[in-house]
Structures are given as structure tokens and as C-alpha cells.
Amino acid sequence: MEVFQNHPLAPYTTIKIGGPADTLIITHTTEEFIDALKNNQNITILGNGSNVLISDSGIRGTVIKNSSQSIEIIDTSPIPINFNHTYTQRMENEPDKYLDFSKIDYDESSKPQVLVKISSGTPLPFAINSLLDQGITGLQWFAYIPGTVGGATFYNIHGGTYHFSDYLESIEAFNLENGQIETFYKKDLEWEYEKSFFQKHPNLIITFVTLRLFKGDSVLARQVYNAWISQKVKVQPMNSSGSIFANPSKELCEKLWGEQKSSGWIIDHELGWKGKQVGGAQISLQHSNFIVNNGTATAKDVSDLITEIKNEVQNKFKFTLHTEIKFLGNFS
Ligand SMILES: Cc1cc2nc3c(=O)[nH]c(=O)nc-3n(C[C@H](O)[C@H](O)[C@H](O)COP(=O)(O)OP(=O)(O)OC[C@H]3O[C@@H](n4cnc5c(N)ncnc54)[C@H](O)[C@@H]3O)c2cc1C
């Protein structure tokens, strides 16, 4: 493992913002990851840093960047169980301008199943591609999501109409409180849009996940993967921390606008704030629910812009937008 003192964290995030960690440890295998978890205190975990905003003053204590990468096919003909497609709440008001998934969605739930065990630091794009190369499908819907498998589980990410939890079988986690590895079964935990059991239990650090995937049509799956990337690349800027705000509830939107609206639509159409800047942080011209770093942005620029958006929505419509990204370090 690599160990650095007083080391800048910005390079380890997609938005390229963040002050130093007192100690940064980069682990390359699960053994190293568990070792680092056992032998340090005051720990913050970083996957690929694609859903975080790290403070300009950095993070006190030890940051462990999890770069363990392994994929193991553990059972090629498990007893099949019904695929539970939960349908995500993600939506776009202008699919022709943003993302239209309806034309590339299909059902593969009748295909033979396969169980695959993946270490939590494995980058999602690597996992998808390497599984497709082996004829294993299911994860193609999560194209162009720059996180690790651990981050995908922690956030229960969504792609197209699917949640990551639709494919989870079980999760192994290191319990910081007792130093033990514990196994959790997907069916015993609650999963919601962008929410998982692990967000409520920060003492549990995900080390491995076992996914129930398909021996499906990998040529079709790769077509979907590529088609989805070519749509997303136009509207989801990589120099960001992903979507800033969750969409407000359907009930609230129906009261205000007669139909469900996305946070991006509200910022764009109701505030007219597409392109608005605070310092080097800007509401993306590609998609108003993304804030990009124009090269000089600080975490304070981004958090001030987020606060301005929240205040404006609160003043105009009397509700609070819920921030999806995780703030790490001190923002007071
Ligand atoms: C261009 C772009 C497109 C995106 N598209 C999507 C999308 O379509 N759908 C979607 O849902 N998200 C999307 N995201 C958001 C983001 O990529 C996902 O949430 C991703 O899964 C985060 O994973 P990560 O490894 O980068 O986590 P990080 O940002 O590194 O960490 C996020 C949180 O997870 C915790 N964490 C990470 N690993 C572990 C672990 N092993 N155990 C316990 N806790 C852990 C961290 O402590 C932190 O609190 C997008 C982001 C970008 C920049």
C-alpha cells in the first residue's frame, strides 16, 4: 500500500477539488484495505471520489482510497430466483434534450443466472467491460458512472430504470467497531433510490459484493452500453460530482407544477440559472443539476453555489432541495 502525509485529495475526485488528508493510504488489494482498516483510526473511505465534495481544508485523520480490483465468477448455475426490477425514480422532463432510455431498455430476466464476487474498489466501468467480455450481462445499464463497486452499493446507484440493488445478492463488510467481516444479504436490507443500509451504518465498510447477473446476450448488452454512453457523455460533465440534488417528490411537484419535475428542470426553467457561476464553480451548460469546476473552483465556491440554489428554491417555492453528494471535511 502507498502511504502519504499531508497529501492533497483533489486528484482523487472527479471534480478535482479538496484539501489535504492528514494521512492518505491507497490500498491495491482487499487484504491491504482490511489491514489499513484494522490499523488506523478516524477513517474516511474514498472510492473513486465521484459523488463527494471535499473541503478546502481537507480531511483530518486517515483517508483510505480503496483501489482493490478483483472479479471472481463463483457460481455459473445457481438456483434461479425471480429478478426484482425495482424501477428507479430518476426522470428527465425533456428526454429529447437529455436522456431517453426507453428505446434501449429490454428485459433479460429469463436468462440463466450467474453469481459474481467483486471487490469493492473495482471501478464500475472495468467490471462492466470485463464481465461483458466473459458473456455476463446485467450491469450495462450503469454505463458512464465513474464510481467503484463499493460506492455504487453505498449509494444504491441508478442507471436507466434499474437500481444497483436489483443485482445484489450479498455484501461483505468490515465492521470498524469489532474488527470482524460480516455478511449481509440484499433481501434482509432496505434499499431505496440513492439510499442504502450502509449510509446509516458508517462503521460498516464494504469489502466485497456478490452480484446475481445473467448469461445474456452480450452483443446486445454492449450495444446498449455504448448507446447509453454516447447519450450521457453529452449531458453529464465528468469534471463534476454527479447530480447535485435529488428530484423533489412526485406529490410536491404535482401540487406545484401538475406533474413530476426534475431538479435540473427547476434550476433551468424556474430559476433560469443554467451557467450561473460562483468563482470557478458553474451550473453546467450541459445539465443544470450538475456543477462543474472550470479549473479554479474551490469547495467553498461549489458549496456557496449549492446554498444559493437551495435558498432561491426555498424562497420561490417553499421547499428544500435535498443534496445528493456527500460533503467530506469541515464546511462550517
Ligand atoms: C459524470 C458522472 C455521472 C454520474 N452518473 C451517475 C448515474 O447515472 N447514476 C448514479 O446513481 N450516480 C451517478 N454518478 C454519481 C457517482 O458516480 C456514484 O454515486 C458512484 O457510485 C460513487 O462511487 P465512488 O466510488 O466514486 O464513491 P465516492 O464518491 O468515493 O464515495 C461516496 C461515498 O461512499 C462512501 N464509500 C465509498 N466506498 C465505500 C465502501 N467500500 N464502503 C463504505 N462506504 C464507501 C464514501 O465514504 C463516501 O461517503 C455520476 C457521477 C459523475 C461524476
PDB file of N, CA and C and ligand atoms in Angstrom, residues 14 33 44-52 66 90 120-121 124 143-159 194 198 204-207 232 236-238 240-243 290 326 328, ligand 1:
ATOM      1  N   THR A  14     -13.488  13.307  -9.011  1.00  0.00           N
ATOM      2  CA  THR A  14     -13.778  13.670 -10.414  1.00  0.00           C
ATOM      3  C   THR A  14     -13.853  15.183 -10.589  1.00  0.00           C
ATOM      4  N   PHE A  33      -6.547  -3.346   2.085  1.00  0.00           N
ATOM      5  CA  PHE A  33      -7.669  -2.499   2.522  1.00  0.00           C
ATOM      6  C   PHE A  33      -8.046  -2.870   3.963  1.00  0.00           C
ATOM      7  N   THR A  44     -11.732   7.872   6.927  1.00  0.00           N
ATOM      8  CA  THR A  44     -12.703   8.227   5.877  1.00  0.00           C
ATOM      9  C   THR A  44     -12.379   7.381   4.656  1.00  0.00           C
ATOM     10  N   ILE A  45     -13.424   6.796   4.060  1.00  0.00           N
ATOM     11  CA  ILE A  45     -13.205   5.953   2.876  1.00  0.00           C
ATOM     12  C   ILE A  45     -13.486   6.756   1.611  1.00  0.00           C
ATOM     13  N   LEU A  46     -12.600   6.589   0.656  1.00  0.00           N
ATOM     14  CA  LEU A  46     -12.800   7.185  -0.662  1.00  0.00           C
ATOM     15  C   LEU A  46     -12.771   6.063  -1.694  1.00  0.00           C
ATOM     16  N   GLY A  47     -13.802   6.048  -2.546  1.00  0.00           N
ATOM     17  CA  GLY A  47     -13.770   5.124  -3.689  1.00  0.00           C
ATOM     18  C   GLY A  47     -13.115   5.870  -4.834  1.00  0.00           C
ATOM     19  N   ASN A  48     -13.924   6.194  -5.851  1.00  0.00           N
ATOM     20  CA  ASN A  48     -13.355   6.977  -6.955  1.00  0.00           C
ATOM     21  C   ASN A  48     -13.653   8.465  -6.817  1.00  0.00           C
ATOM     22  N   GLY A  49     -14.192   8.891  -5.680  1.00  0.00           N
ATOM     23  CA  GLY A  49     -14.416  10.321  -5.433  1.00  0.00           C
ATOM     24  C   GLY A  49     -15.353  10.971  -6.443  1.00  0.00           C
ATOM     25  N   SER A  50     -16.363  10.226  -6.920  1.00  0.00           N
ATOM     26  CA  SER A  50     -17.236  10.789  -7.959  1.00  0.00           C
ATOM     27  C   SER A  50     -18.569  11.270  -7.413  1.00  0.00           C
ATOM     28  N   ASN A  51     -18.745  11.194  -6.086  1.00  0.00           N
ATOM     29  CA  ASN A  51     -20.000  11.703  -5.524  1.00  0.00           C
ATOM     30  C   ASN A  51     -19.732  12.478  -4.241  1.00  0.00           C
ATOM     31  N   VAL A  52     -18.526  13.061  -4.149  1.00  0.00           N
ATOM     32  CA  VAL A  52     -18.153  13.770  -2.921  1.00  0.00           C
ATOM     33  C   VAL A  52     -17.701  15.193  -3.241  1.00  0.00           C
ATOM     34  N   ASN A  66      -9.686   3.249  -1.706  1.00  0.00           N
ATOM     35  CA  ASN A  66      -9.833   1.811  -1.953  1.00  0.00           C
ATOM     36  C   ASN A  66      -9.686   1.516  -3.441  1.00  0.00           C
ATOM     37  N   ARG A  90     -35.597   8.034 -11.182  1.00  0.00           N
ATOM     38  CA  ARG A  90     -34.891   9.024 -11.983  1.00  0.00           C
ATOM     39  C   ARG A  90     -35.772   9.431 -13.162  1.00  0.00           C
ATOM     40  N   SER A 120     -14.698  -4.333  -3.567  1.00  0.00           N
ATOM     41  CA  SER A 120     -15.409  -3.046  -3.552  1.00  0.00           C
ATOM     42  C   SER A 120     -14.663  -1.910  -4.233  1.00  0.00           C
ATOM     43  N   GLY A 121     -13.334  -2.030  -4.377  1.00  0.00           N
ATOM     44  CA  GLY A 121     -12.586  -0.941  -5.026  1.00  0.00           C
ATOM     45  C   GLY A 121     -12.567  -1.053  -6.541  1.00  0.00           C
ATOM     46  N   LEU A 124     -16.401   0.554 -11.614  1.00  0.00           N
ATOM     47  CA  LEU A 124     -17.590   0.017 -12.285  1.00  0.00           C
ATOM     48  C   LEU A 124     -17.374  -0.168 -13.795  1.00  0.00           C
ATOM     49  N   ALA A 143     -23.741   2.251 -17.374  1.00  0.00           N
ATOM     50  CA  ALA A 143     -22.682   2.850 -18.198  1.00  0.00           C
ATOM     51  C   ALA A 143     -22.428   4.291 -17.783  1.00  0.00           C
ATOM     52  N   TYR A 144     -21.183   4.728 -17.924  1.00  0.00           N
ATOM     53  CA  TYR A 144     -20.786   6.125 -17.713  1.00  0.00           C
ATOM     54  C   TYR A 144     -21.026   6.587 -16.273  1.00  0.00           C
ATOM     55  N   ILE A 145     -20.880   5.661 -15.338  1.00  0.00           N
ATOM     56  CA  ILE A 145     -20.917   6.025 -13.911  1.00  0.00           C
ATOM     57  C   ILE A 145     -19.508   5.758 -13.379  1.00  0.00           C
ATOM     58  N   PRO A 146     -18.805   6.843 -13.002  1.00  0.00           N
ATOM     59  CA  PRO A 146     -17.362   6.695 -12.746  1.00  0.00           C
ATOM     60  C   PRO A 146     -16.998   6.251 -11.336  1.00  0.00           C
ATOM     61  N   GLY A 147     -17.859   5.488 -10.666  1.00  0.00           N
ATOM     62  CA  GLY A 147     -17.587   5.104  -9.277  1.00  0.00           C
ATOM     63  C   GLY A 147     -16.991   3.709  -9.161  1.00  0.00           C
ATOM     64  N   THR A 148     -16.719   3.325  -7.910  1.00  0.00           N
ATOM     65  CA  THR A 148     -16.310   1.947  -7.626  1.00  0.00           C
ATOM     66  C   THR A 148     -17.558   1.118  -7.281  1.00  0.00           C
ATOM     67  N   VAL A 149     -17.380  -0.195  -7.232  1.00  0.00           N
ATOM     68  CA  VAL A 149     -18.491  -1.087  -6.875  1.00  0.00           C
ATOM     69  C   VAL A 149     -18.945  -0.818  -5.428  1.00  0.00           C
ATOM     70  N   GLY A 150     -17.991  -0.465  -4.543  1.00  0.00           N
ATOM     71  CA  GLY A 150     -18.344  -0.126  -3.149  1.00  0.00           C
ATOM     72  C   GLY A 150     -19.195   1.139  -3.100  1.00  0.00           C
ATOM     73  N   GLY A 151     -18.790   2.173  -3.844  1.00  0.00           N
ATOM     74  CA  GLY A 151     -19.560   3.428  -3.902  1.00  0.00           C
ATOM     75  C   GLY A 151     -20.931   3.193  -4.514  1.00  0.00           C
ATOM     76  N   ALA A 152     -20.997   2.321  -5.524  1.00  0.00           N
ATOM     77  CA  ALA A 152     -22.276   2.013  -6.198  1.00  0.00           C
ATOM     78  C   ALA A 152     -23.245   1.355  -5.212  1.00  0.00           C
ATOM     79  N   THR A 153     -22.714   0.520  -4.320  1.00  0.00           N
ATOM     80  CA  THR A 153     -23.552  -0.163  -3.322  1.00  0.00           C
ATOM     81  C   THR A 153     -23.961   0.820  -2.232  1.00  0.00           C
ATOM     82  N   PHE A 154     -22.991   1.610  -1.764  1.00  0.00           N
ATOM     83  CA  PHE A 154     -23.241   2.589  -0.700  1.00  0.00           C
ATOM     84  C   PHE A 154     -24.362   3.550  -1.123  1.00  0.00           C
ATOM     85  N   TYR A 155     -24.346   3.963  -2.397  1.00  0.00           N
ATOM     86  CA  TYR A 155     -25.340   4.929  -2.889  1.00  0.00           C
ATOM     87  C   TYR A 155     -26.551   4.282  -3.548  1.00  0.00           C
ATOM     88  N   ASN A 156     -26.509   2.960  -3.721  1.00  0.00           N
ATOM     89  CA  ASN A 156     -27.548   2.271  -4.499  1.00  0.00           C
ATOM     90  C   ASN A 156     -27.833   3.063  -5.781  1.00  0.00           C
ATOM     91  N   ILE A 157     -26.820   3.138  -6.613  1.00  0.00           N
ATOM     92  CA  ILE A 157     -26.895   3.974  -7.834  1.00  0.00           C
ATOM     93  C   ILE A 157     -28.022   3.514  -8.751  1.00  0.00           C
ATOM     94  N   HIS A 158     -28.372   4.390  -9.670  1.00  0.00           N
ATOM     95  CA  HIS A 158     -29.410   4.076 -10.650  1.00  0.00           C
ATOM     96  C   HIS A 158     -28.852   4.284 -12.054  1.00  0.00           C
ATOM     97  N   GLY A 159     -29.316   3.444 -12.965  1.00  0.00           N
ATOM     98  CA  GLY A 159     -28.945   3.590 -14.372  1.00  0.00           C
ATOM     99  C   GLY A 159     -30.135   3.141 -15.188  1.00  0.00           C
ATOM    100  N   GLU A 194     -31.019   5.939  -4.296  1.00  0.00           N
ATOM    101  CA  GLU A 194     -29.866   6.649  -3.708  1.00  0.00           C
ATOM    102  C   GLU A 194     -29.680   6.382  -2.218  1.00  0.00           C
ATOM    103  N   PHE A 198     -26.026   0.996   4.381  1.00  0.00           N
ATOM    104  CA  PHE A 198     -24.643   1.332   4.749  1.00  0.00           C
ATOM    105  C   PHE A 198     -24.467   2.824   5.036  1.00  0.00           C
ATOM    106  N   LEU A 204     -19.638   0.202   8.991  1.00  0.00           N
ATOM    107  CA  LEU A 204     -19.532  -0.959   8.095  1.00  0.00           C
ATOM    108  C   LEU A 204     -18.897  -0.539   6.775  1.00  0.00           C
ATOM    109  N   ILE A 205     -17.737  -1.069   6.496  1.00  0.00           N
ATOM    110  CA  ILE A 205     -17.014  -0.702   5.278  1.00  0.00           C
ATOM    111  C   ILE A 205     -17.090  -1.878   4.298  1.00  0.00           C
ATOM    112  N   ILE A 206     -17.672  -1.617   3.150  1.00  0.00           N
ATOM    113  CA  ILE A 206     -17.932  -2.686   2.166  1.00  0.00           C
ATOM    114  C   ILE A 206     -16.607  -3.178   1.572  1.00  0.00           C
ATOM    115  N   THR A 207     -16.386  -4.492   1.655  1.00  0.00           N
ATOM    116  CA  THR A 207     -15.136  -5.049   1.105  1.00  0.00           C
ATOM    117  C   THR A 207     -15.385  -5.846  -0.177  1.00  0.00           C
ATOM    118  N   LYS A 232     -25.103   9.906 -22.625  1.00  0.00           N
ATOM    119  CA  LYS A 232     -24.739  10.519 -21.339  1.00  0.00           C
ATOM    120  C   LYS A 232     -23.556  11.476 -21.454  1.00  0.00           C
ATOM    121  N   GLN A 236     -23.697  14.800 -19.196  1.00  0.00           N
ATOM    122  CA  GLN A 236     -23.206  14.590 -17.823  1.00  0.00           C
ATOM    123  C   GLN A 236     -21.706  14.898 -17.768  1.00  0.00           C
ATOM    124  N   PRO A 237     -21.344  16.127 -17.363  1.00  0.00           N
ATOM    125  CA  PRO A 237     -19.934  16.511 -17.369  1.00  0.00           C
ATOM    126  C   PRO A 237     -19.112  15.743 -16.330  1.00  0.00           C
ATOM    127  N   MET A 238     -17.954  15.256 -16.734  1.00  0.00           N
ATOM    128  CA  MET A 238     -17.109  14.439 -15.839  1.00  0.00           C
ATOM    129  C   MET A 238     -16.402  15.312 -14.786  1.00  0.00           C
ATOM    130  N   SER A 240     -17.226  17.048 -12.475  1.00  0.00           N
ATOM    131  CA  SER A 240     -18.313  17.368 -11.533  1.00  0.00           C
ATOM    132  C   SER A 240     -18.334  16.291 -10.446  1.00  0.00           C
ATOM    133  N   SER A 241     -19.321  16.408  -9.531  1.00  0.00           N
ATOM    134  CA  SER A 241     -19.519  15.343  -8.533  1.00  0.00           C
ATOM    135  C   SER A 241     -20.818  14.600  -8.799  1.00  0.00           C
ATOM    136  N   GLY A 242     -21.236  14.552 -10.057  1.00  0.00           N
ATOM    137  CA  GLY A 242     -22.505  13.898 -10.390  1.00  0.00           C
ATOM    138  C   GLY A 242     -23.676  14.832 -10.112  1.00  0.00           C
ATOM    139  N   SER A 243     -24.874  14.281 -10.081  1.00  0.00           N
ATOM    140  CA  SER A 243     -26.072  15.100  -9.837  1.00  0.00           C
ATOM    141  C   SER A 243     -25.993  15.709  -8.448  1.00  0.00           C
ATOM    142  N   PHE A 290     -25.936  19.594 -12.564  1.00  0.00           N
ATOM    143  CA  PHE A 290     -24.511  19.317 -12.355  1.00  0.00           C
ATOM    144  C   PHE A 290     -23.789  20.644 -12.144  1.00  0.00           C
ATOM    145  N   LYS A 326     -21.980  13.842  -1.111  1.00  0.00           N
ATOM    146  CA  LYS A 326     -21.528  13.736   0.282  1.00  0.00           C
ATOM    147  C   LYS A 326     -20.439  14.790   0.523  1.00  0.00           C
ATOM    148  N   LEU A 328     -17.390  16.002   2.580  1.00  0.00           N
ATOM    149  CA  LEU A 328     -16.380  15.412   3.466  1.00  0.00           C
ATOM    150  C   LEU A 328     -15.454  16.515   3.966  1.00  0.00           C
TER     151      LEU A 328
HETATM  152  C1  LIG B   1     -20.245  12.172 -14.754  1.00  0.00           C
HETATM  153  C2  LIG B   1     -20.941  11.463 -13.626  1.00  0.00           C
HETATM  154  C3  LIG B   1     -22.039  10.671 -13.923  1.00  0.00           C
HETATM  155  C4  LIG B   1     -22.717  10.003 -12.877  1.00  0.00           C
HETATM  156  N1  LIG B   1     -23.809   9.249 -13.212  1.00  0.00           N
HETATM  157  C5  LIG B   1     -24.500   8.637 -12.218  1.00  0.00           C
HETATM  158  C6  LIG B   1     -25.676   7.873 -12.551  1.00  0.00           C
HETATM  159  O1  LIG B   1     -26.076   7.760 -13.702  1.00  0.00           O
HETATM  160  N2  LIG B   1     -26.326   7.259 -11.524  1.00  0.00           N
HETATM  161  C7  LIG B   1     -25.907   7.375 -10.224  1.00  0.00           C
HETATM  162  O2  LIG B   1     -26.577   6.810  -9.348  1.00  0.00           O
HETATM  163  N3  LIG B   1     -24.797   8.076  -9.890  1.00  0.00           N
HETATM  164  C8  LIG B   1     -24.091   8.708 -10.852  1.00  0.00           C
HETATM  165  N4  LIG B   1     -22.972   9.441 -10.533  1.00  0.00           N
HETATM  166  C9  LIG B   1     -22.549   9.545  -9.101  1.00  0.00           C
HETATM  167  C10 LIG B   1     -21.424   8.580  -8.660  1.00  0.00           C
HETATM  168  O3  LIG B   1     -20.608   8.186  -9.744  1.00  0.00           O
HETATM  169  C11 LIG B   1     -21.949   7.339  -7.960  1.00  0.00           C
HETATM  170  O4  LIG B   1     -22.687   7.670  -6.809  1.00  0.00           O
HETATM  171  C12 LIG B   1     -20.799   6.374  -7.560  1.00  0.00           C
HETATM  172  O5  LIG B   1     -21.306   5.115  -7.278  1.00  0.00           O
HETATM  173  C13 LIG B   1     -19.960   6.840  -6.365  1.00  0.00           C
HETATM  174  O6  LIG B   1     -18.913   5.887  -6.188  1.00  0.00           O
HETATM  175  P1  LIG B   1     -17.451   6.322  -5.753  1.00  0.00           P
HETATM  176  O7  LIG B   1     -16.614   5.101  -5.672  1.00  0.00           O
HETATM  177  O8  LIG B   1     -16.935   7.398  -6.642  1.00  0.00           O
HETATM  178  O9  LIG B   1     -17.741   6.872  -4.300  1.00  0.00           O
HETATM  179  P2  LIG B   1     -17.038   8.106  -3.579  1.00  0.00           P
HETATM  180  O10 LIG B   1     -17.508   9.379  -4.230  1.00  0.00           O
HETATM  181  O11 LIG B   1     -15.582   7.890  -3.469  1.00  0.00           O
HETATM  182  O12 LIG B   1     -17.666   7.991  -2.138  1.00  0.00           O
HETATM  183  C14 LIG B   1     -19.032   8.308  -1.930  1.00  0.00           C
HETATM  184  C15 LIG B   1     -19.433   7.871  -0.526  1.00  0.00           C
HETATM  185  O13 LIG B   1     -19.397   6.446  -0.467  1.00  0.00           O
HETATM  186  C16 LIG B   1     -18.583   6.016   0.614  1.00  0.00           C
HETATM  187  N5  LIG B   1     -17.915   4.778   0.208  1.00  0.00           N
HETATM  188  C17 LIG B   1     -17.202   4.569  -0.924  1.00  0.00           C
HETATM  189  N6  LIG B   1     -16.739   3.309  -0.940  1.00  0.00           N
HETATM  190  C18 LIG B   1     -17.172   2.707   0.192  1.00  0.00           C
HETATM  191  C19 LIG B   1     -17.012   1.396   0.750  1.00  0.00           C
HETATM  192  N7  LIG B   1     -16.281   0.460   0.148  1.00  0.00           N
HETATM  193  N8  LIG B   1     -17.607   1.125   1.934  1.00  0.00           N
HETATM  194  C20 LIG B   1     -18.332   2.068   2.582  1.00  0.00           C
HETATM  195  N9  LIG B   1     -18.500   3.333   2.114  1.00  0.00           N
HETATM  196  C21 LIG B   1     -17.927   3.640   0.922  1.00  0.00           C
HETATM  197  C22 LIG B   1     -17.592   7.154   0.839  1.00  0.00           C
HETATM  198  O14 LIG B   1     -17.091   7.173   2.158  1.00  0.00           O
HETATM  199  C23 LIG B   1     -18.465   8.370   0.548  1.00  0.00           C
HETATM  200  O15 LIG B   1     -19.215   8.716   1.689  1.00  0.00           O
HETATM  201  C24 LIG B   1     -22.263  10.127 -11.547  1.00  0.00           C
HETATM  202  C25 LIG B   1     -21.139  10.922 -11.258  1.00  0.00           C
HETATM  203  C26 LIG B   1     -20.492  11.594 -12.281  1.00  0.00           C
HETATM  204  C27 LIG B   1     -19.291  12.435 -11.962  1.00  0.00           C
END
